[in-house]
Short mmCIF file of C-alpha atoms in Angstrom, two decimals:
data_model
loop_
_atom_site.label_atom_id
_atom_site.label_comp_id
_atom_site.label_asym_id
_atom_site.label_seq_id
_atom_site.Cartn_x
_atom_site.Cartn_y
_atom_site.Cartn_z
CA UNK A 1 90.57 -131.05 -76.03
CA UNK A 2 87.38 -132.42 -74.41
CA UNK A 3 87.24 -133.41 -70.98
CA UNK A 4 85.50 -136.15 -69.43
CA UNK A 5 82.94 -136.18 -66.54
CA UNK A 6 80.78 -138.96 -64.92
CA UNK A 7 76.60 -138.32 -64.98
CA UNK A 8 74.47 -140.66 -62.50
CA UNK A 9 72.00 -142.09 -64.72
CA UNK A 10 68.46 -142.31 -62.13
CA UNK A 11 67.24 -144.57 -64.86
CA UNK A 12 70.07 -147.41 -65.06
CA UNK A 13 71.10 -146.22 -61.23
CA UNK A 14 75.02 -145.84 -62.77
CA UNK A 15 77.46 -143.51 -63.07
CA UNK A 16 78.08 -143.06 -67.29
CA UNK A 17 80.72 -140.91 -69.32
CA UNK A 18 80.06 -137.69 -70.56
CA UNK A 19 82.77 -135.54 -72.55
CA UNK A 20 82.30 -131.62 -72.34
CA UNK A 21 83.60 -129.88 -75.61
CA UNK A 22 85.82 -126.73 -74.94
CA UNK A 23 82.22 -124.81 -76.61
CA UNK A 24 80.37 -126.34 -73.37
CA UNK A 25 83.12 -125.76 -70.70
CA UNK A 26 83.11 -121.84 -72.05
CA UNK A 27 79.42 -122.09 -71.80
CA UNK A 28 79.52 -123.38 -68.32
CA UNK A 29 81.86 -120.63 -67.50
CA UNK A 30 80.28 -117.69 -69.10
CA UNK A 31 77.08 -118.80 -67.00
CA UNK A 32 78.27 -118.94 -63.81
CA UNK A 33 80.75 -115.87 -64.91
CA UNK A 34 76.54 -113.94 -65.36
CA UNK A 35 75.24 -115.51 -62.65
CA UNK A 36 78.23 -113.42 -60.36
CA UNK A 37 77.44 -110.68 -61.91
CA UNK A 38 73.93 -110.70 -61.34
CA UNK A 39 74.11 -111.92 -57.78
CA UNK A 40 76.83 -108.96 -57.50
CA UNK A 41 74.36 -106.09 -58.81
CA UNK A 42 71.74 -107.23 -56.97
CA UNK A 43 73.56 -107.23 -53.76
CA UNK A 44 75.41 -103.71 -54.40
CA UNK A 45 72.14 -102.15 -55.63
CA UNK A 46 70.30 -103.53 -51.90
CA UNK A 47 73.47 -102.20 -49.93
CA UNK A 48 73.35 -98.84 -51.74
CA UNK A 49 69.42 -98.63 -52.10
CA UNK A 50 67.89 -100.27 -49.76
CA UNK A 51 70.40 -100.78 -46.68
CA UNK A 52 71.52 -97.21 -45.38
CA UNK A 53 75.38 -97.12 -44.07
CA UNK A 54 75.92 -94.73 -41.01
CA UNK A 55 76.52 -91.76 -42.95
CA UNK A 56 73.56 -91.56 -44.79
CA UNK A 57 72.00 -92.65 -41.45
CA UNK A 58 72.99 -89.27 -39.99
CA UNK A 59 72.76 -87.54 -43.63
CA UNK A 60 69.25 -88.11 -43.28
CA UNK A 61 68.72 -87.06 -39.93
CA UNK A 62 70.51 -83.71 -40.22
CA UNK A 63 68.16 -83.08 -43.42
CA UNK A 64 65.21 -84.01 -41.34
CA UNK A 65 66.60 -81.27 -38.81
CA UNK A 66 67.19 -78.69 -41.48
CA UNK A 67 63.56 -79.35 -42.93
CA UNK A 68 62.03 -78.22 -39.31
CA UNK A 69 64.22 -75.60 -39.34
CA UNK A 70 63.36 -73.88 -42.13
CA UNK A 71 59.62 -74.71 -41.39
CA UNK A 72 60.08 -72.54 -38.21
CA UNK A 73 61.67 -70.05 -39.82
CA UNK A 74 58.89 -69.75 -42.46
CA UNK A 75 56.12 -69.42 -39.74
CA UNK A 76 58.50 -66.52 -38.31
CA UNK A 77 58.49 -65.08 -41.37
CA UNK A 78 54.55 -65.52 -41.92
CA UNK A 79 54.41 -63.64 -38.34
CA UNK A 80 56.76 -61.01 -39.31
CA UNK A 81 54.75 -60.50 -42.83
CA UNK A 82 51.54 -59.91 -40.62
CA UNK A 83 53.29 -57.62 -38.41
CA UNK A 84 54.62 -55.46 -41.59
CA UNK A 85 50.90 -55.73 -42.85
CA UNK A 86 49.52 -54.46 -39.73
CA UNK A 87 51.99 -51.37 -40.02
CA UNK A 88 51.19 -50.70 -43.55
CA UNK A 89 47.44 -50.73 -42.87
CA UNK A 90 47.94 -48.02 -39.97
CA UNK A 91 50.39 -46.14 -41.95
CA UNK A 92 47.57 -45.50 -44.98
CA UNK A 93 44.53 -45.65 -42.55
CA UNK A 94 45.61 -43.32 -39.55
CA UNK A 95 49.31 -41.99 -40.21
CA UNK A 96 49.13 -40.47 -43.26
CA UNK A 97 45.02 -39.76 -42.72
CA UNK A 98 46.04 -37.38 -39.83
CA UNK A 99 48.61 -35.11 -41.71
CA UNK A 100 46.48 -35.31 -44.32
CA UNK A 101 48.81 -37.45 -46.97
CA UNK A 102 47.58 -39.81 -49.78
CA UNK A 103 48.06 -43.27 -49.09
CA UNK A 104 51.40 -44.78 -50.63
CA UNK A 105 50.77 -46.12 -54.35
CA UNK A 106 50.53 -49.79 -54.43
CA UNK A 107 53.02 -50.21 -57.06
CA UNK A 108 55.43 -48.69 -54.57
CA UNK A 109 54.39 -50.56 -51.50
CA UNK A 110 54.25 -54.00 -53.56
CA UNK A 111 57.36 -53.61 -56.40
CA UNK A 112 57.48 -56.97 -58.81
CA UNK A 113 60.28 -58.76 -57.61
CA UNK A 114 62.33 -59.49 -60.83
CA UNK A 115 65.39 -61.83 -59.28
CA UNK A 116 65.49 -64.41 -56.18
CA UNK A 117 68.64 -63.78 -53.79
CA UNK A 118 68.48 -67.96 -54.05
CA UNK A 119 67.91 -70.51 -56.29
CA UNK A 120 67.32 -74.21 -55.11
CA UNK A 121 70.09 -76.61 -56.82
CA UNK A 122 68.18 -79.58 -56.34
CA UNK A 123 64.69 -80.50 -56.33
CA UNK A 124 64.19 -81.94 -52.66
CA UNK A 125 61.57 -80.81 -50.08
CA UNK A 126 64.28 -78.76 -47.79
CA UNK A 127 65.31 -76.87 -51.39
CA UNK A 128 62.33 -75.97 -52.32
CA UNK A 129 61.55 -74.82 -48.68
CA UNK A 130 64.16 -73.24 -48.71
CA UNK A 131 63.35 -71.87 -52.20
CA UNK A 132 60.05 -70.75 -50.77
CA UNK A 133 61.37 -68.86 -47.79
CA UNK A 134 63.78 -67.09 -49.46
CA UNK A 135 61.24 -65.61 -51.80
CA UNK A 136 59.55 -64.79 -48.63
CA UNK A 137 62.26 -62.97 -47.26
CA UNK A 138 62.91 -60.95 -50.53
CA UNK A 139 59.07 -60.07 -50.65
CA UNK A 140 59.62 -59.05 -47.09
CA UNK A 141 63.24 -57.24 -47.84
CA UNK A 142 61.51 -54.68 -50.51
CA UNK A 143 58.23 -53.90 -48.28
CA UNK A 144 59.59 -53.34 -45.08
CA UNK A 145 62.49 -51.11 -47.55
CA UNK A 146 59.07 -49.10 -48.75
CA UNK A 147 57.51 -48.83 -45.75
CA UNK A 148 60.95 -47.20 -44.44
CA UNK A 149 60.41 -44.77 -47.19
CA UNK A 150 56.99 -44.18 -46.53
CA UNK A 151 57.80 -43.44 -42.48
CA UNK A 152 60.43 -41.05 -44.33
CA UNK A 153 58.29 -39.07 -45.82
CA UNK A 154 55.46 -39.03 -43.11
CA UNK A 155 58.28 -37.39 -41.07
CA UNK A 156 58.63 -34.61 -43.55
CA UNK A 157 54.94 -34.02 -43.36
CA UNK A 158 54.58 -33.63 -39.78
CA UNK A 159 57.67 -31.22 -39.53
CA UNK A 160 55.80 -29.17 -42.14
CA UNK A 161 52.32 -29.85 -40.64
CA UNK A 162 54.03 -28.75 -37.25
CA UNK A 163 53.16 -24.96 -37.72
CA UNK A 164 49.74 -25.94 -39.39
CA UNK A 165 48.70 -28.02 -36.23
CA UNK A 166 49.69 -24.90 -33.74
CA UNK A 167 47.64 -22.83 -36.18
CA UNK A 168 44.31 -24.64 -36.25
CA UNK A 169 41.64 -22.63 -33.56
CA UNK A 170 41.87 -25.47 -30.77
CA UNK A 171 41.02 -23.67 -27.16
CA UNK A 172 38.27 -21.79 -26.10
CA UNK A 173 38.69 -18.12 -26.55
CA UNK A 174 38.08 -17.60 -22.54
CA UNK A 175 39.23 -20.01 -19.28
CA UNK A 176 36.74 -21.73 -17.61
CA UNK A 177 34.26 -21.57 -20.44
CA UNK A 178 31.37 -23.99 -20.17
CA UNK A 179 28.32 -22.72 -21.67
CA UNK A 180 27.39 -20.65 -24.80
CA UNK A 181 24.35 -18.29 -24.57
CA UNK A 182 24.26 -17.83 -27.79
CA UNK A 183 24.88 -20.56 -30.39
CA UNK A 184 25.74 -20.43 -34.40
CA UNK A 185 23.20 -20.02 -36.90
CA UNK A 186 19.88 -18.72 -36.82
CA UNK A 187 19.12 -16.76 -33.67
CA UNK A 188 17.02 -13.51 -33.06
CA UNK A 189 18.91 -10.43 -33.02
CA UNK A 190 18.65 -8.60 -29.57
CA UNK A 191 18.32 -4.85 -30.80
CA UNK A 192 16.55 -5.58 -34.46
CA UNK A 193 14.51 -8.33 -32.85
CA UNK A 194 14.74 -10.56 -35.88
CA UNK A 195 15.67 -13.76 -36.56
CA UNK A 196 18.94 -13.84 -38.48
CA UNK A 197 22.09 -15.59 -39.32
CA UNK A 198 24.32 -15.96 -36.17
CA UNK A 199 28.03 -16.34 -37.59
CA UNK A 200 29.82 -16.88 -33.97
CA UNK A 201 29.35 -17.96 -30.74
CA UNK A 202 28.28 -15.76 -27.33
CA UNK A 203 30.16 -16.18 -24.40
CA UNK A 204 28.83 -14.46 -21.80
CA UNK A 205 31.46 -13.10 -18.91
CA UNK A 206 32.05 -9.99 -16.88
CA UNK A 207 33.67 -7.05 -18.07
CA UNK A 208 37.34 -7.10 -18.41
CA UNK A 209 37.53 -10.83 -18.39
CA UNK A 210 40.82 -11.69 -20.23
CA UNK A 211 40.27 -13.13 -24.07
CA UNK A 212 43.15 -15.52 -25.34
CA UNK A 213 44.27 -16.26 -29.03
CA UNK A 214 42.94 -19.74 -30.04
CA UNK A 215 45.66 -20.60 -32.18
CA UNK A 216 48.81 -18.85 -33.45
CA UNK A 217 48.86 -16.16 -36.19
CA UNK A 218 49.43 -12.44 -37.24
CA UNK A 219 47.17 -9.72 -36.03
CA UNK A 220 45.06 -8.85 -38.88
CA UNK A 221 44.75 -4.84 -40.27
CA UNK A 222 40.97 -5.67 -41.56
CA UNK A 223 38.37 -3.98 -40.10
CA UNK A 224 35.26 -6.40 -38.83
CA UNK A 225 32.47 -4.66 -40.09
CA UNK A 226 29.94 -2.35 -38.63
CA UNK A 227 28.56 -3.76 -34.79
CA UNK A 228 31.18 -5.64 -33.75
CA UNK A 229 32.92 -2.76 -31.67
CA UNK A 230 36.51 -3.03 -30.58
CA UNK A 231 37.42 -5.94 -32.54
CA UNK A 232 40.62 -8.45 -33.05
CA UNK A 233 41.36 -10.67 -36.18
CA UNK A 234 43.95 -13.37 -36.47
CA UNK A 235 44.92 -14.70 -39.85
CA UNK A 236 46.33 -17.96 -38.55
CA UNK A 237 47.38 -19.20 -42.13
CA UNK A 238 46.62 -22.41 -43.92
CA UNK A 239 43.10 -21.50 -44.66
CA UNK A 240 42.08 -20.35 -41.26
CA UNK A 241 40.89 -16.48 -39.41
CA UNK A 242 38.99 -15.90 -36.29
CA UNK A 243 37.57 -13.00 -35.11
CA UNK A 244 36.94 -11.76 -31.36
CA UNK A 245 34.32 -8.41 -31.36
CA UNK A 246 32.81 -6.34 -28.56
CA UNK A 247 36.06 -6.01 -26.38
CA UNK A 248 36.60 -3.45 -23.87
CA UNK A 249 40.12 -2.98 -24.98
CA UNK A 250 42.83 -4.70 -26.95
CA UNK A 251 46.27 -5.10 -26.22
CA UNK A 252 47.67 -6.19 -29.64
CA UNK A 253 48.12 -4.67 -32.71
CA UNK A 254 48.09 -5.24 -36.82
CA UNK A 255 51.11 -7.33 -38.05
CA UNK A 256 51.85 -8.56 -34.18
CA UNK A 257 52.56 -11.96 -34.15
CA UNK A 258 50.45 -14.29 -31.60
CA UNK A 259 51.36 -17.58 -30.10
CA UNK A 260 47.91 -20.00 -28.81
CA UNK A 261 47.01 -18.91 -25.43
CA UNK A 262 48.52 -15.28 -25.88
CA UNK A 263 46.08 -12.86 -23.98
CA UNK A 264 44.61 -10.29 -26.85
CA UNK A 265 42.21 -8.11 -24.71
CA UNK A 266 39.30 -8.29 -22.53
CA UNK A 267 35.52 -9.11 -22.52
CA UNK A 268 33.06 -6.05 -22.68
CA UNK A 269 30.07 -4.40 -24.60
CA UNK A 270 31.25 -2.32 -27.57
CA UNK A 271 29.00 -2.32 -30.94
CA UNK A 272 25.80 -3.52 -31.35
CA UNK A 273 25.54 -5.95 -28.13
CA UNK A 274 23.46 -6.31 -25.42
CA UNK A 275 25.37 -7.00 -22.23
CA UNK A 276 29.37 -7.88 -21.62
CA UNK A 277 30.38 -10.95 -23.59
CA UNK A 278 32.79 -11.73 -26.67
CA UNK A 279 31.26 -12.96 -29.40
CA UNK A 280 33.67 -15.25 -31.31
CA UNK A 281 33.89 -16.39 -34.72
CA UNK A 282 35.99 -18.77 -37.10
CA UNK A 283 36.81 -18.66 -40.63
CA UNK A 284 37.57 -21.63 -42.69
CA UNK A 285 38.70 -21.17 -46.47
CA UNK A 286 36.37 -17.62 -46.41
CA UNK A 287 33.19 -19.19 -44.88
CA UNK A 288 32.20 -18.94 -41.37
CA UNK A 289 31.83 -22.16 -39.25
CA UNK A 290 30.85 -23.07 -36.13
CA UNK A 291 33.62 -22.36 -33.60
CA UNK A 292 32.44 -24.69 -31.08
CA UNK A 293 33.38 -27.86 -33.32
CA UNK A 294 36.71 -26.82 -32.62
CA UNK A 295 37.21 -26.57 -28.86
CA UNK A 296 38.79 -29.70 -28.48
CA UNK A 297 42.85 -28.97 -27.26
CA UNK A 298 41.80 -28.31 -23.72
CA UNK A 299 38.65 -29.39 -22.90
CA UNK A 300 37.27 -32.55 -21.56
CA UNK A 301 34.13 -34.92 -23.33
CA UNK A 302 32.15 -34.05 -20.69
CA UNK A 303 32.57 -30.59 -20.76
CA UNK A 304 32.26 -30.42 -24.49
CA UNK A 305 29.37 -32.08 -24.72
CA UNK A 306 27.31 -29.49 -22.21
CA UNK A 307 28.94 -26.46 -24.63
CA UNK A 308 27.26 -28.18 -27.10
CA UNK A 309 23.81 -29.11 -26.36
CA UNK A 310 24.11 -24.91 -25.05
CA UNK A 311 24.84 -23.98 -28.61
CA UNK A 312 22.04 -25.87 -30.05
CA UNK A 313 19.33 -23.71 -28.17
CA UNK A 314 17.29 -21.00 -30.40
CA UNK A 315 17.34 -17.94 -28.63
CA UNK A 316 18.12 -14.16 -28.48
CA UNK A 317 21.62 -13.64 -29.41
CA UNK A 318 23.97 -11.08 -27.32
CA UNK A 319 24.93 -9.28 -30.46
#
């Protein structure tokens, strides 16, 4: 059934007749029916995209928060991976250098991680900081775990090293000592008037002054060799001897154990010498060395330094 509507005609300025078919009036319909539509998605796609509601207000601002958050705690983490690199770096350059210990294999220090403790669910900027700091922290988890280890086994060495440290020659054989007369190496012989190998150090002092071990040990059952006069060797262990010759007496005997410091006997002029003095020697690995480079456990720079420059002088020897 059509219906009938009136169209002002601009040209003949009158209203005329116009019949709409059912097609047109469902044409009309269906238009403005799209137009809704349209109007409608535009306006829910500018609430939802382009108009924030309070939630996602504050949404937004707590995600802001989190992402300065998690900044901070990377920089802490940054700080605390210096910090574990500055430990590491002592712990293969001076630790394990002084007891003598190979630095730790890098393969142990620095595993391959193979799994993250986290994995980002979404691919924002606070995920994949997150994402990043969590790798961070499971980098830092398995080196400070190795390090632990490696402060584990440094402690083993220096309970070991313990006895080797007490054993190293580190104290001058006499109190009070401040000069050598006699230095090591080449010096002239006093009775043969030659110049020869000097294997020790001279100390000169008067007769009966007391002579102390340098380090601890056993009381060796060797015999010096010819000139040296009443004589005491200590086989320290690890590596090291030292000998004491021309004493006046000695108060310790072979297989006596000796503690650093322990008196041993006293100054005077047995053997081939000339005058009252101990001549003093120190054995590393079978070869004689000079005993001065190892006063160092109780005397000061100063006073090291003038024993010395003393020892460096070429002159007659005392024995």
């Amino acid at each position: 059934m059509a219906k009938t509507f009136y169209h002002f005609n601009t040209n003949t300025l009158s209203f005329e007749k116009v019949e709409l078919s059912v097609k047109d009036i469902v044409k009309r319909i269906l238009w403005l029916f799209a137009s809704a539509l349209t109007f409608a998605a535009i306006f829910i796609w500018i609430a939802f995209y382009l108009i924030d509601s309070p939630k996602e207000k504050m949404l937004q601002k707590e995600n802001a928060e989190l992402k300065e958050q998690i900044k901070t705690l990377d920089k802490r983490m940054d700080m605390m991976s210096e910090a574990l690199a500055d430990i590491e770096n002592r712990d293969d350059n001076i630790y394990r250098v002084i007891f003598e210990t190979n630095p730790m294999p890098a393969e142990q220090r620095y595993p391959k991680l193979y799994s993250n403790s986290y994995k980002a669910s979404a691919n924002t900027d606070a995920f994949v900081l997150l994402q990043q700091v969590s790798d961070k922290a499971d980098k830092l988890i398995v080196e400070m775990s190795a390090q632990s280890r490696s402060f584990d086994t440094i402690a083993e060495v220096a309970k070991r090293k313990s006895d080797m440290i007490m054993s190293i020659p580190a104290i001058r054989p006499m109190k009070n000592v401040h000069h050598i007369t006699s230095g090591f190496g080449r010096r002239y012989h006093p009775i043969l008037k030659t110049m020869r190998a000097h294997t020790g150090v001279d100390i000169t002092a008067p007769k009966g002054t007391p002579v102390y071990a340098t380090a601890d040990g056993v009381i060796s059952g060797e015999k010096a060799g010819s000139g040296y006069g009443i004589s005491v060797i200590i086989n320290h262990g690890y590596s090291y001897k030292t000998l004491y010759a021309h004493l006046s007496k000695k108060v310790v005997k072979a297989g006596q154990k000796v503690h650093r410091g322990e008196l041993i006997g006293y100054v005077g002029t047995t053997g081939l010498s000339f005058g009252p003095h101990l001549h003093y020697e120190v054995i590393k690995n079978g070869i004689k060395v000079n005993p001065v480079h190892y006063f160092f456990d109780d005397i000061t720079p100063q006073e090291y330094d003038a024993i010395l420059e003393s020892s460096k002088i070429v002159n007659q020897a005392l024995s």
